CSV table of C-alpha atoms and ligand atoms in Angstrom, one decimal:
chain,number,residue,atom,x,y,z
A,58,MET,CA,23.7,20.6,-66.2
A,59,PRO,CA,27.0,22.5,-65.6
A,60,ALA,CA,27.3,24.2,-62.2
A,61,VAL,CA,27.1,27.9,-61.6
A,62,GLN,CA,30.0,29.3,-59.5
A,63,PHE,CA,30.2,32.5,-57.4
A,64,ILE,CA,33.3,34.1,-56.1
A,65,SER,CA,34.2,37.6,-54.8
A,66,ASP,CA,36.7,39.7,-53.0
A,67,LEU,CA,39.9,38.2,-54.4
A,68,HIS,CA,41.5,41.7,-54.1
A,69,LEU,CA,44.1,40.7,-56.7
A,70,ASP,CA,47.3,42.7,-56.1
A,71,THR,CA,51.0,42.4,-56.9
A,72,GLY,CA,51.6,42.0,-53.1
A,73,ARG,CA,49.7,38.7,-53.1
A,74,PRO,CA,51.0,36.5,-55.9
A,75,ASP,CA,49.7,33.4,-54.1
A,76,ILE,CA,46.1,34.6,-54.7
A,77,THR,CA,46.8,35.4,-58.4
A,78,ARG,CA,48.3,32.0,-58.8
A,79,ARG,CA,45.4,30.2,-57.2
A,80,PHE,CA,42.9,32.2,-59.3
A,81,LEU,CA,44.6,31.4,-62.6
A,82,GLN,CA,44.7,27.8,-61.5
A,83,TYR,CA,41.0,27.8,-60.8
A,84,LEU,CA,40.3,29.5,-64.2
A,85,GLY,CA,42.2,26.7,-65.9
A,86,SER,CA,40.5,23.8,-64.1
A,87,ARG,CA,37.3,24.1,-62.0
A,88,GLY,CA,36.3,27.3,-63.7
A,89,ARG,CA,36.3,25.5,-67.1
A,90,ASP,CA,33.9,22.9,-65.8
A,91,ALA,CA,31.3,25.5,-64.8
A,92,GLY,CA,28.6,26.7,-67.1
A,93,ALA,CA,28.9,30.2,-65.6
A,94,ILE,CA,31.1,32.1,-63.2
A,95,TYR,CA,29.9,35.2,-61.4
A,96,ILE,CA,32.6,37.4,-59.8
A,97,LEU,CA,30.7,39.6,-57.4
A,98,GLY,CA,33.1,42.5,-57.1
A,99,ASP,CA,36.6,43.4,-55.8
A,100,LEU,CA,38.3,41.0,-58.2
A,101,PHE,CA,41.1,43.6,-58.1
A,102,GLU,CA,42.4,45.4,-55.1
A,103,ALA,CA,42.5,48.5,-57.2
A,104,TRP,CA,41.6,49.4,-60.8
A,105,ILE,CA,42.7,52.7,-62.2
A,106,GLY,CA,41.4,52.4,-65.7
A,107,ASP,CA,41.2,49.9,-68.5
A,108,ASP,CA,44.2,51.5,-70.2
A,109,ASP,CA,46.5,50.3,-67.4
A,110,ASP,CA,48.4,47.5,-69.0
A,111,ALA,CA,50.3,46.4,-65.8
A,112,PRO,CA,51.5,42.7,-66.0
A,113,LEU,CA,48.9,41.6,-63.4
A,114,SER,CA,46.0,43.1,-65.3
A,115,ARG,CA,47.1,41.5,-68.5
A,116,ALA,CA,47.7,38.1,-67.0
A,117,ILE,CA,44.3,38.1,-65.4
A,118,ALA,CA,42.6,39.2,-68.6
A,119,ARG,CA,44.3,36.4,-70.5
A,120,GLY,CA,43.3,33.8,-67.9
A,121,LEU,CA,39.7,35.0,-67.9
A,122,LYS,CA,39.6,35.0,-71.7
A,123,ALA,CA,40.9,31.4,-72.0
A,124,CYS,CA,38.3,30.3,-69.5
A,125,ALA,CA,35.5,32.2,-71.4
A,126,ASP,CA,36.8,30.8,-74.7
A,127,SER,CA,36.5,27.2,-73.3
A,128,GLY,CA,32.8,27.8,-73.1
A,129,THR,CA,32.2,29.2,-69.5
A,130,SER,CA,30.2,32.4,-69.4
A,131,VAL,CA,32.1,34.8,-67.1
A,132,PHE,CA,30.2,37.7,-65.5
A,133,VAL,CA,31.8,40.4,-63.5
A,134,LEU,CA,30.2,42.9,-61.2
A,135,ARG,CA,32.2,45.9,-60.0
A,136,GLY,CA,33.1,46.2,-56.4
A,137,ASN,CA,34.1,49.2,-54.3
A,138,ARG,CA,37.8,48.7,-55.2
A,139,ASP,CA,37.5,48.0,-58.9
A,140,PHE,CA,34.5,50.2,-59.7
A,141,LEU,CA,36.3,51.6,-62.8
A,142,LEU,CA,36.3,48.3,-64.7
A,143,GLY,CA,35.0,49.1,-68.1
A,144,GLY,CA,34.2,47.9,-71.6
A,145,ARG,CA,37.8,47.6,-72.8
A,146,PHE,CA,38.6,45.2,-69.9
A,147,ALA,CA,35.4,43.3,-70.6
A,148,GLY,CA,36.5,42.9,-74.3
A,149,SER,CA,40.0,41.8,-73.5
A,150,SER,CA,38.9,39.3,-70.8
A,151,GLY,CA,35.9,37.9,-72.6
A,152,CYS,CA,33.7,38.8,-69.5
A,153,THR,CA,30.3,40.4,-69.4
A,154,LEU,CA,30.0,43.3,-67.0
A,155,LEU,CA,26.9,43.3,-64.8
A,156,ASP,CA,25.1,46.2,-63.2
A,157,ASP,CA,24.7,46.1,-59.4
A,158,PRO,CA,22.2,44.8,-58.5
A,159,ALA,CA,21.8,42.1,-61.2
A,160,SER,CA,18.8,39.8,-61.4
A,161,ILE,CA,19.5,36.3,-62.7
A,162,ASP,CA,17.6,33.0,-63.0
A,163,LEU,CA,19.5,30.4,-61.0
A,164,PHE,CA,18.1,27.0,-62.2
A,165,GLY,CA,14.6,28.4,-62.1
A,166,GLN,CA,15.0,30.4,-58.9
A,167,PRO,CA,15.2,34.2,-59.3
A,168,ALA,CA,18.3,35.5,-57.5
A,169,LEU,CA,19.7,39.0,-56.9
A,170,LEU,CA,23.4,39.5,-57.1
A,171,MET,CA,25.2,42.5,-55.5
A,172,HIS,CA,28.7,43.4,-54.5
A,173,GLY,CA,27.2,44.3,-51.1
A,174,ASP,CA,28.7,47.7,-50.3
A,175,THR,CA,25.4,49.4,-50.9
A,176,LEU,CA,23.8,47.1,-48.3
A,177,CYS,CA,26.1,48.6,-45.6
A,178,THR,CA,23.8,51.7,-45.1
A,179,ASP,CA,25.0,52.3,-41.5
A,180,ASP,CA,28.4,53.4,-43.0
A,181,THR,CA,27.2,56.9,-44.0
A,182,ASP,CA,30.8,58.2,-44.5
A,183,TYR,CA,31.5,55.5,-47.1
A,184,LEU,CA,28.2,56.0,-48.9
A,185,ALA,CA,28.9,59.7,-49.3
A,186,LEU,CA,32.3,58.9,-50.7
A,187,ARG,CA,30.8,56.3,-53.0
A,188,ASN,CA,28.4,58.8,-54.4
A,189,THR,CA,31.3,61.0,-55.4
A,190,LEU,CA,33.3,58.2,-56.9
A,191,HIS,CA,30.4,57.1,-59.0
A,192,GLU,CA,29.7,60.6,-60.5
A,193,PRO,CA,30.4,60.4,-64.3
A,194,GLY,CA,32.2,63.7,-64.1
A,195,TRP,CA,34.5,62.6,-61.3
A,196,GLN,CA,35.3,59.4,-63.1
A,197,GLN,CA,36.1,61.1,-66.4
A,198,ASP,CA,38.4,63.6,-64.6
A,199,PHE,CA,40.2,60.7,-62.9
A,200,LEU,CA,40.6,58.7,-66.1
A,201,ASP,CA,41.9,61.8,-67.9
A,202,LYS,CA,44.9,62.0,-65.5
A,203,PRO,CA,48.2,60.4,-66.4
A,204,ILE,CA,48.5,56.8,-65.3
A,205,GLU,CA,51.3,57.5,-62.8
A,206,GLU,CA,49.1,60.1,-61.0
A,207,ARG,CA,46.2,57.7,-60.9
A,208,ARG,CA,48.4,55.0,-59.4
A,209,ARG,CA,49.5,57.5,-56.7
A,210,ILE,CA,45.9,58.5,-55.9
A,211,ALA,CA,44.8,54.8,-55.7
A,212,VAL,CA,47.5,54.1,-53.1
A,213,GLU,CA,46.4,57.2,-51.0
A,214,VAL,CA,42.7,56.1,-51.2
A,215,ARG,CA,43.6,52.6,-50.2
A,216,ASP,CA,45.6,53.8,-47.2
A,217,ALA,CA,42.9,56.2,-46.1
A,218,SER,CA,40.2,53.5,-46.3
A,219,ARG,CA,42.3,51.0,-44.3
A,220,HIS,CA,42.8,53.7,-41.7
A,221,ALA,CA,39.1,54.5,-41.6
A,222,GLY,CA,38.3,50.8,-41.5
A,223,THR,CA,40.2,50.2,-38.3
A,224,ARG,CA,38.2,52.9,-36.5
A,225,LYS,CA,34.8,51.5,-37.5
A,226,THR,CA,32.9,48.9,-35.5
A,227,GLY,CA,32.0,45.5,-37.1
A,228,LYS,CA,28.4,46.4,-37.1
A,229,VAL,CA,28.8,49.6,-39.1
A,230,MET,CA,30.9,47.6,-41.6
A,231,ASP,CA,28.2,44.9,-42.0
A,232,VAL,CA,25.0,44.9,-44.0
A,233,ASN,CA,21.9,46.7,-42.6
A,234,HIS,CA,19.1,44.1,-42.3
A,235,GLU,CA,16.3,46.5,-43.1
A,236,THR,CA,18.1,47.5,-46.3
A,237,VAL,CA,18.6,43.8,-47.3
A,238,ALA,CA,14.9,43.0,-46.8
A,239,HIS,CA,13.8,46.2,-48.6
A,240,ILE,CA,15.9,45.5,-51.7
A,241,MET,CA,14.9,41.8,-51.9
A,242,GLU,CA,11.2,42.9,-51.6
A,243,HIS,CA,11.7,45.5,-54.2
A,244,HIS,CA,13.2,43.0,-56.7
A,245,GLY,CA,10.8,40.3,-55.8
A,246,VAL,CA,13.5,37.7,-54.9
A,247,ARG,CA,13.9,35.2,-52.1
A,248,LEU,CA,17.6,34.8,-52.7
A,249,LEU,CA,20.4,37.3,-52.5
A,250,ILE,CA,24.0,36.5,-53.1
A,251,HIS,CA,26.7,39.2,-52.3
A,252,GLY,CA,30.3,39.7,-51.3
A,253,HIS,CA,32.1,42.7,-49.7
A,254,THR,CA,31.8,41.8,-46.0
A,255,HIS,CA,34.2,38.8,-46.4
A,256,ARG,CA,32.0,36.9,-43.9
A,257,GLN,CA,31.0,33.7,-45.6
A,258,ALA,CA,27.6,32.6,-44.3
A,259,VAL,CA,24.0,31.8,-45.1
A,260,HIS,CA,21.4,34.0,-43.4
A,261,ASN,CA,17.7,33.2,-43.2
A,262,LEU,CA,15.3,36.1,-43.1
A,263,ALA,CA,11.7,37.0,-43.8
A,264,VAL,CA,10.8,39.1,-46.9
A,265,ASP,CA,7.2,40.0,-47.3
A,266,GLY,CA,6.3,37.4,-44.7
A,267,GLN,CA,8.0,34.6,-46.6
A,268,SER,CA,11.3,32.9,-45.8
A,269,ALA,CA,14.2,34.1,-47.7
A,270,THR,CA,18.0,33.5,-47.9
A,271,ARG,CA,21.0,35.8,-48.0
A,272,ILE,CA,24.3,34.3,-48.9
A,273,ALA,CA,27.5,36.2,-48.2
A,274,LEU,CA,30.6,35.0,-50.0
A,275,GLY,CA,34.0,34.6,-48.4
A,276,SER,CA,37.1,36.5,-49.5
A,277,TRP,CA,40.3,34.9,-50.9
A,278,ASP,CA,42.5,36.6,-48.3
A,279,ALA,CA,42.6,33.4,-46.2
A,280,GLY,CA,41.5,30.5,-48.4
A,281,ALA,CA,39.8,30.6,-51.8
A,282,HIS,CA,36.1,30.6,-51.2
A,283,LEU,CA,33.7,29.4,-53.8
A,284,LEU,CA,29.9,29.0,-53.8
A,285,GLU,CA,28.7,26.4,-56.3
A,286,TYR,CA,25.1,26.0,-57.3
A,287,THR,CA,23.7,23.0,-59.2
A,288,PRO,CA,20.0,22.0,-59.8
A,289,ASP,CA,20.3,20.0,-56.6
A,290,GLY,CA,21.3,22.9,-54.3
A,291,TYR,CA,24.4,24.8,-53.2
A,292,ARG,CA,27.6,24.2,-51.3
A,293,PHE,CA,30.6,26.2,-50.2
A,294,GLU,CA,34.1,25.0,-51.0
A,295,ASN,CA,37.5,26.2,-50.1
A,296,LEU,CA,39.8,25.7,-53.2
A,297,ALA,CA,42.8,26.2,-51.0
A,298,GLU,CA,42.0,23.1,-49.1
A,299,SER,CA,41.2,20.9,-52.2
A,300,ALA,CA,44.4,22.0,-54.0
B,697,MN,MN1,34.2,45.4,-51.3
């Protein structure tokens, strides 16, 4: 049975051609062997609308499409950076966009997939901003702006969030454990897989008095972190080391 692979937080950007190269390489090799690939958010460092036909966006859509056409199902969940990914991108890349959270059946085990930003409930400033950015009215206003203006705004937002990020403590930027347990209980799962924190690890916890697992994926900033599931279990892999 083909494996199921999970990646997140590639933060693809023209400033990091090495990550783009590695991702395209992956899509043309290991990704094709997989039955399904789940990209759990922040595939792109920024996404200003599906009508942006920048060379990077087009190259990535082509790579994803070739992988999907080879028989791999590719699923994309939006992150806090690329939350504007939409149907036109899904069409050109051959991917299926997923809601956050998304419930899947992983070789018989129910699993919940999230980007992970909504688990960081101690970061109240961010959650307030997120509410605004997810209002349909705000999104339509933004998408109606000329592309150059959207590019300028995206740079401003990125710089502001980097600045804010340096002032926040590690704890505020990490998941809230009560929120995690609550969401898993609500969805009736014992397995949660998410990205966003860039802290690759397996966490054991109790949900409803039963043992449960939360797996956080690593980013591609240093290394190229992959989580692979087969019917026999899971393992982490760093594609940068095996290349
Ligand atoms: Mn994120």
